[in-house]
Amino acid sequence: MLRPIAVTVLAFGLGMSASSVLAAEVDPSTGFIIAPGWESVRNNCVACHSATLVTQNSGSREHWLSLIRWMQDGQGLWQFDPLTENTILNYLTENYGPKQDARRPALRIDELPVNPYRAKQS
Ligand code: HEC
């Protein structure tokens, strides 16, 4: 079997994205992508709900941080030491970051409605 580094190099050579490579390696019991920090997430994020709730979600670091604060403020989630929190946020942002293809591309300027606040061009 190829070691992960070899698979990664091969996959990049074939033009595949990093996420499609990493997505192949998941923890069978939780479904978490195996990448740096995943154990911290397994240890802290599946006590109250399934891992699927985590892996179905995605977003920026700010999104994940706001979810953690929301769970800490009212859902009984414990406080993390700064190192653990950073590890968890890095892992989530890296592996469950904003979806590239879930947002439509920005409209061209000629597709936008008239903006009454934009200064009139002559
Ligand atoms: C102490 C309990 C507890 C722990 C531990 C916990 N959560 Fe939650 N979490 C909740 C509750 C309660 C909800 C709301 C569940 C529901 O809506 O069914 C929730 C919901 C969520 C959601 C869905 C939010 C939404 O918008 O619907 C995500 C994503 C999530 N948690 C991620 C995490 C992550 C990441 C961790 C680890 C850092 C974690 N949870 C650890 C209690 C917890």
mmCIF file of C-alpha atoms and ligand atoms in Angstrom:
data_model
loop_
_atom_site.group_PDB
_atom_site.id
_atom_site.type_symbol
_atom_site.label_atom_id
_atom_site.label_comp_id
_atom_site.label_asym_id
_atom_site.label_seq_id
_atom_site.Cartn_x
_atom_site.Cartn_y
_atom_site.Cartn_z
ATOM 1 C CA MET A 1 0.000 0.000 0.000
ATOM 2 C CA LEU A 2 1.215 3.518 -0.749
ATOM 3 C CA ARG A 3 2.093 5.623 2.204
ATOM 4 C CA PRO A 4 -0.010 8.829 2.577
ATOM 5 C CA ILE A 5 2.837 11.094 1.444
ATOM 6 C CA ALA A 6 3.229 9.083 -1.747
ATOM 7 C CA VAL A 7 -0.514 9.171 -2.349
ATOM 8 C CA THR A 8 -0.510 12.930 -1.826
ATOM 9 C CA VAL A 9 2.322 13.492 -4.273
ATOM 10 C CA LEU A 10 0.694 11.196 -6.813
ATOM 11 C CA ALA A 11 -2.683 12.867 -6.378
ATOM 12 C CA PHE A 12 -1.271 16.347 -6.833
ATOM 13 C CA GLY A 13 0.496 15.076 -9.903
ATOM 14 C CA LEU A 14 -2.897 14.008 -11.250
ATOM 15 C CA GLY A 15 -4.353 17.411 -10.455
ATOM 16 C CA MET A 16 -6.600 16.311 -7.608
ATOM 17 C CA SER A 17 -7.315 18.689 -4.749
ATOM 18 C CA ALA A 18 -5.962 18.221 -1.242
ATOM 19 C CA SER A 19 -9.449 17.700 0.147
ATOM 20 C CA SER A 20 -10.210 14.805 -2.162
ATOM 21 C CA VAL A 21 -7.026 13.110 -1.007
ATOM 22 C CA LEU A 22 -7.683 13.716 2.669
ATOM 23 C CA ALA A 23 -11.320 12.752 2.361
ATOM 24 C CA ALA A 24 -10.201 9.220 1.561
ATOM 25 C CA GLU A 25 -8.668 8.860 5.012
ATOM 26 C CA VAL A 26 -11.356 8.983 7.631
ATOM 27 C CA ASP A 27 -11.656 7.500 11.077
ATOM 28 C CA PRO A 28 -14.061 4.581 10.626
ATOM 29 C CA SER A 29 -15.885 5.095 13.912
ATOM 30 C CA THR A 30 -16.498 8.853 13.734
ATOM 31 C CA GLY A 31 -16.018 9.728 10.082
ATOM 32 C CA PHE A 32 -13.572 12.492 10.970
ATOM 33 C CA ILE A 33 -10.887 13.204 8.395
ATOM 34 C CA ILE A 34 -7.595 11.992 9.817
ATOM 35 C CA ALA A 35 -5.351 15.039 9.880
ATOM 36 C CA PRO A 36 -3.366 16.908 12.537
ATOM 37 C CA GLY A 37 -5.568 17.632 15.543
ATOM 38 C CA TRP A 38 -8.318 15.164 14.746
ATOM 39 C CA GLU A 39 -7.924 13.347 18.062
ATOM 40 C CA SER A 40 -8.664 16.571 19.964
ATOM 41 C CA VAL A 41 -11.885 16.934 18.023
ATOM 42 C CA ARG A 42 -12.817 13.300 18.611
ATOM 43 C CA ASN A 43 -12.077 13.711 22.318
ATOM 44 C CA ASN A 44 -14.127 16.890 22.696
ATOM 45 C CA CYS A 45 -16.827 16.979 20.061
ATOM 46 C CA VAL A 46 -18.765 13.721 20.136
ATOM 47 C CA ALA A 47 -19.883 13.517 23.766
ATOM 48 C CA CYS A 48 -23.234 15.267 23.200
ATOM 49 C CA HIS A 49 -24.043 14.699 19.561
ATOM 50 C CA SER A 50 -22.845 12.583 16.705
ATOM 51 C CA ALA A 51 -19.705 13.393 14.771
ATOM 52 C CA THR A 52 -21.922 13.753 11.710
ATOM 53 C CA LEU A 53 -23.275 17.007 13.096
ATOM 54 C CA VAL A 54 -19.704 18.293 13.023
ATOM 55 C CA THR A 55 -18.682 16.851 9.657
ATOM 56 C CA GLN A 56 -21.841 18.105 7.928
ATOM 57 C CA ASN A 57 -21.004 21.619 9.020
ATOM 58 C CA SER A 58 -18.373 23.806 7.411
ATOM 59 C CA GLY A 59 -17.125 27.330 7.514
ATOM 60 C CA SER A 60 -14.468 29.799 8.396
ATOM 61 C CA ARG A 61 -12.494 29.866 11.609
ATOM 62 C CA GLU A 62 -14.834 32.595 12.862
ATOM 63 C CA HIS A 63 -17.812 30.364 12.103
ATOM 64 C CA TRP A 64 -16.345 27.470 14.093
ATOM 65 C CA LEU A 65 -15.308 29.744 16.942
ATOM 66 C CA SER A 66 -18.792 31.231 17.150
ATOM 67 C CA LEU A 67 -20.303 27.716 17.260
ATOM 68 C CA ILE A 68 -17.949 26.729 20.065
ATOM 69 C CA ARG A 69 -18.791 29.892 22.041
ATOM 70 C CA TRP A 70 -22.494 29.266 21.445
ATOM 71 C CA MET A 71 -22.168 25.720 22.802
ATOM 72 C CA GLN A 72 -20.094 26.961 25.733
ATOM 73 C CA ASP A 73 -22.613 29.696 26.540
ATOM 74 C CA GLY A 74 -25.721 27.582 26.578
ATOM 75 C CA GLN A 75 -25.204 23.975 25.550
ATOM 76 C CA GLY A 76 -22.922 22.768 28.332
ATOM 77 C CA LEU A 77 -19.698 22.638 26.347
ATOM 78 C CA TRP A 78 -16.669 22.949 28.615
ATOM 79 C CA GLN A 79 -13.897 25.550 28.269
ATOM 80 C CA PHE A 80 -10.719 24.603 26.416
ATOM 81 C CA ASP A 81 -7.191 25.624 27.255
ATOM 82 C CA PRO A 82 -5.874 27.951 24.510
ATOM 83 C CA LEU A 83 -3.691 25.266 22.927
ATOM 84 C CA THR A 84 -6.522 22.761 22.632
ATOM 85 C CA GLU A 85 -8.905 25.390 21.307
ATOM 86 C CA ASN A 86 -6.355 26.447 18.703
ATOM 87 C CA THR A 87 -5.770 22.827 17.676
ATOM 88 C CA ILE A 88 -9.515 22.241 17.299
ATOM 89 C CA LEU A 89 -10.053 25.452 15.322
ATOM 90 C CA ASN A 90 -7.105 24.741 13.045
ATOM 91 C CA TYR A 91 -8.370 21.243 12.361
ATOM 92 C CA LEU A 92 -11.950 22.321 11.677
ATOM 93 C CA THR A 93 -10.964 25.251 9.470
ATOM 94 C CA GLU A 94 -8.458 23.174 7.550
ATOM 95 C CA ASN A 95 -10.680 20.164 6.995
ATOM 96 C CA TYR A 96 -14.203 21.574 7.199
ATOM 97 C CA GLY A 97 -13.569 25.057 5.915
ATOM 98 C CA PRO A 98 -15.779 27.215 3.753
ATOM 99 C CA LYS A 99 -17.044 25.208 0.796
ATOM 100 C CA GLN A 100 -15.528 26.473 -2.412
ATOM 101 C CA ASP A 101 -18.363 25.328 -4.613
ATOM 102 C CA ALA A 102 -21.304 26.109 -2.344
ATOM 103 C CA ARG A 103 -21.359 29.789 -3.126
ATOM 104 C CA ARG A 104 -22.269 31.173 -6.491
ATOM 105 C CA PRO A 105 -19.596 33.268 -8.170
ATOM 106 C CA ALA A 106 -19.882 37.006 -7.676
ATOM 107 C CA LEU A 107 -22.080 38.773 -10.212
ATOM 108 C CA ARG A 108 -20.466 40.921 -12.869
ATOM 109 C CA ILE A 109 -21.061 44.629 -12.425
ATOM 110 C CA ASP A 110 -23.496 44.711 -15.349
ATOM 111 C CA GLU A 111 -25.587 42.001 -13.672
ATOM 112 C CA LEU A 112 -26.057 44.022 -10.489
ATOM 113 C CA PRO A 113 -29.150 46.095 -9.800
ATOM 114 C CA VAL A 114 -28.753 49.853 -9.799
ATOM 115 C CA ASN A 115 -27.026 50.905 -6.596
ATOM 116 C CA PRO A 116 -28.535 54.214 -5.419
ATOM 117 C CA TYR A 117 -25.530 54.845 -3.167
ATOM 118 C CA ARG A 118 -22.968 54.595 -5.910
ATOM 119 C CA ALA A 119 -21.848 57.979 -7.202
ATOM 120 C CA LYS A 120 -23.379 58.741 -10.577
ATOM 121 C CA GLN A 121 -20.903 58.241 -13.408
ATOM 122 C CA SER A 122 -21.301 61.469 -15.433
HETATM 123 C C1 HEC B 1 -21.575 19.508 26.118
HETATM 124 C C2 HEC B 1 -22.239 19.073 24.922
HETATM 125 C C3 HEC B 1 -21.592 19.393 23.581
HETATM 126 C C4 HEC B 1 -20.300 19.163 23.189
HETATM 127 C C5 HEC B 1 -19.191 18.475 23.960
HETATM 128 C C6 HEC B 1 -20.187 19.651 21.835
HETATM 129 N N1 HEC B 1 -21.388 20.120 21.416
HETATM 130 FE FE1 HEC B 1 -21.845 20.725 19.522
HETATM 131 N N2 HEC B 1 -23.768 20.967 20.067
HETATM 132 C C7 HEC B 1 -24.302 20.732 21.325
HETATM 133 C C8 HEC B 1 -25.732 20.923 21.291
HETATM 134 C C9 HEC B 1 -26.679 20.734 22.470
HETATM 135 C C10 HEC B 1 -26.052 21.255 19.967
HETATM 136 C C11 HEC B 1 -27.427 21.491 19.359
HETATM 137 C C12 HEC B 1 -27.850 20.118 18.900
HETATM 138 C C13 HEC B 1 -29.048 20.106 18.054
HETATM 139 O O1 HEC B 1 -29.414 21.130 17.483
HETATM 140 O O2 HEC B 1 -29.597 18.996 17.890
HETATM 141 C C14 HEC B 1 -24.803 21.277 19.218
HETATM 142 C C15 HEC B 1 -24.704 21.527 17.875
HETATM 143 C C16 HEC B 1 -23.545 21.501 17.139
HETATM 144 C C17 HEC B 1 -23.440 21.804 15.733
HETATM 145 C C18 HEC B 1 -24.612 22.139 14.806
HETATM 146 C C19 HEC B 1 -24.855 23.614 14.895
HETATM 147 C C20 HEC B 1 -25.948 24.057 13.991
HETATM 148 O O3 HEC B 1 -25.802 25.136 13.409
HETATM 149 O O4 HEC B 1 -26.944 23.342 13.843
HETATM 150 C C21 HEC B 1 -22.144 21.691 15.394
HETATM 151 C C22 HEC B 1 -21.536 21.907 14.021
HETATM 152 C C23 HEC B 1 -21.412 21.354 16.584
HETATM 153 N N3 HEC B 1 -22.302 21.234 17.625
HETATM 154 C C24 HEC B 1 -20.053 21.181 16.637
HETATM 155 C C25 HEC B 1 -19.352 20.811 17.782
HETATM 156 C C26 HEC B 1 -17.914 20.773 17.865
HETATM 157 C C27 HEC B 1 -16.957 21.116 16.748
HETATM 158 C C28 HEC B 1 -17.626 20.365 19.125
HETATM 159 C C29 HEC B 1 -16.258 20.221 19.734
HETATM 160 C C30 HEC B 1 -15.465 21.427 19.804
HETATM 161 C C31 HEC B 1 -18.885 20.151 19.819
HETATM 162 N N4 HEC B 1 -19.912 20.458 18.979
HETATM 163 C C32 HEC B 1 -19.003 19.667 21.117
HETATM 164 C C33 HEC B 1 -23.600 20.337 22.433
HETATM 165 C C34 HEC B 1 -22.282 19.981 22.451
#
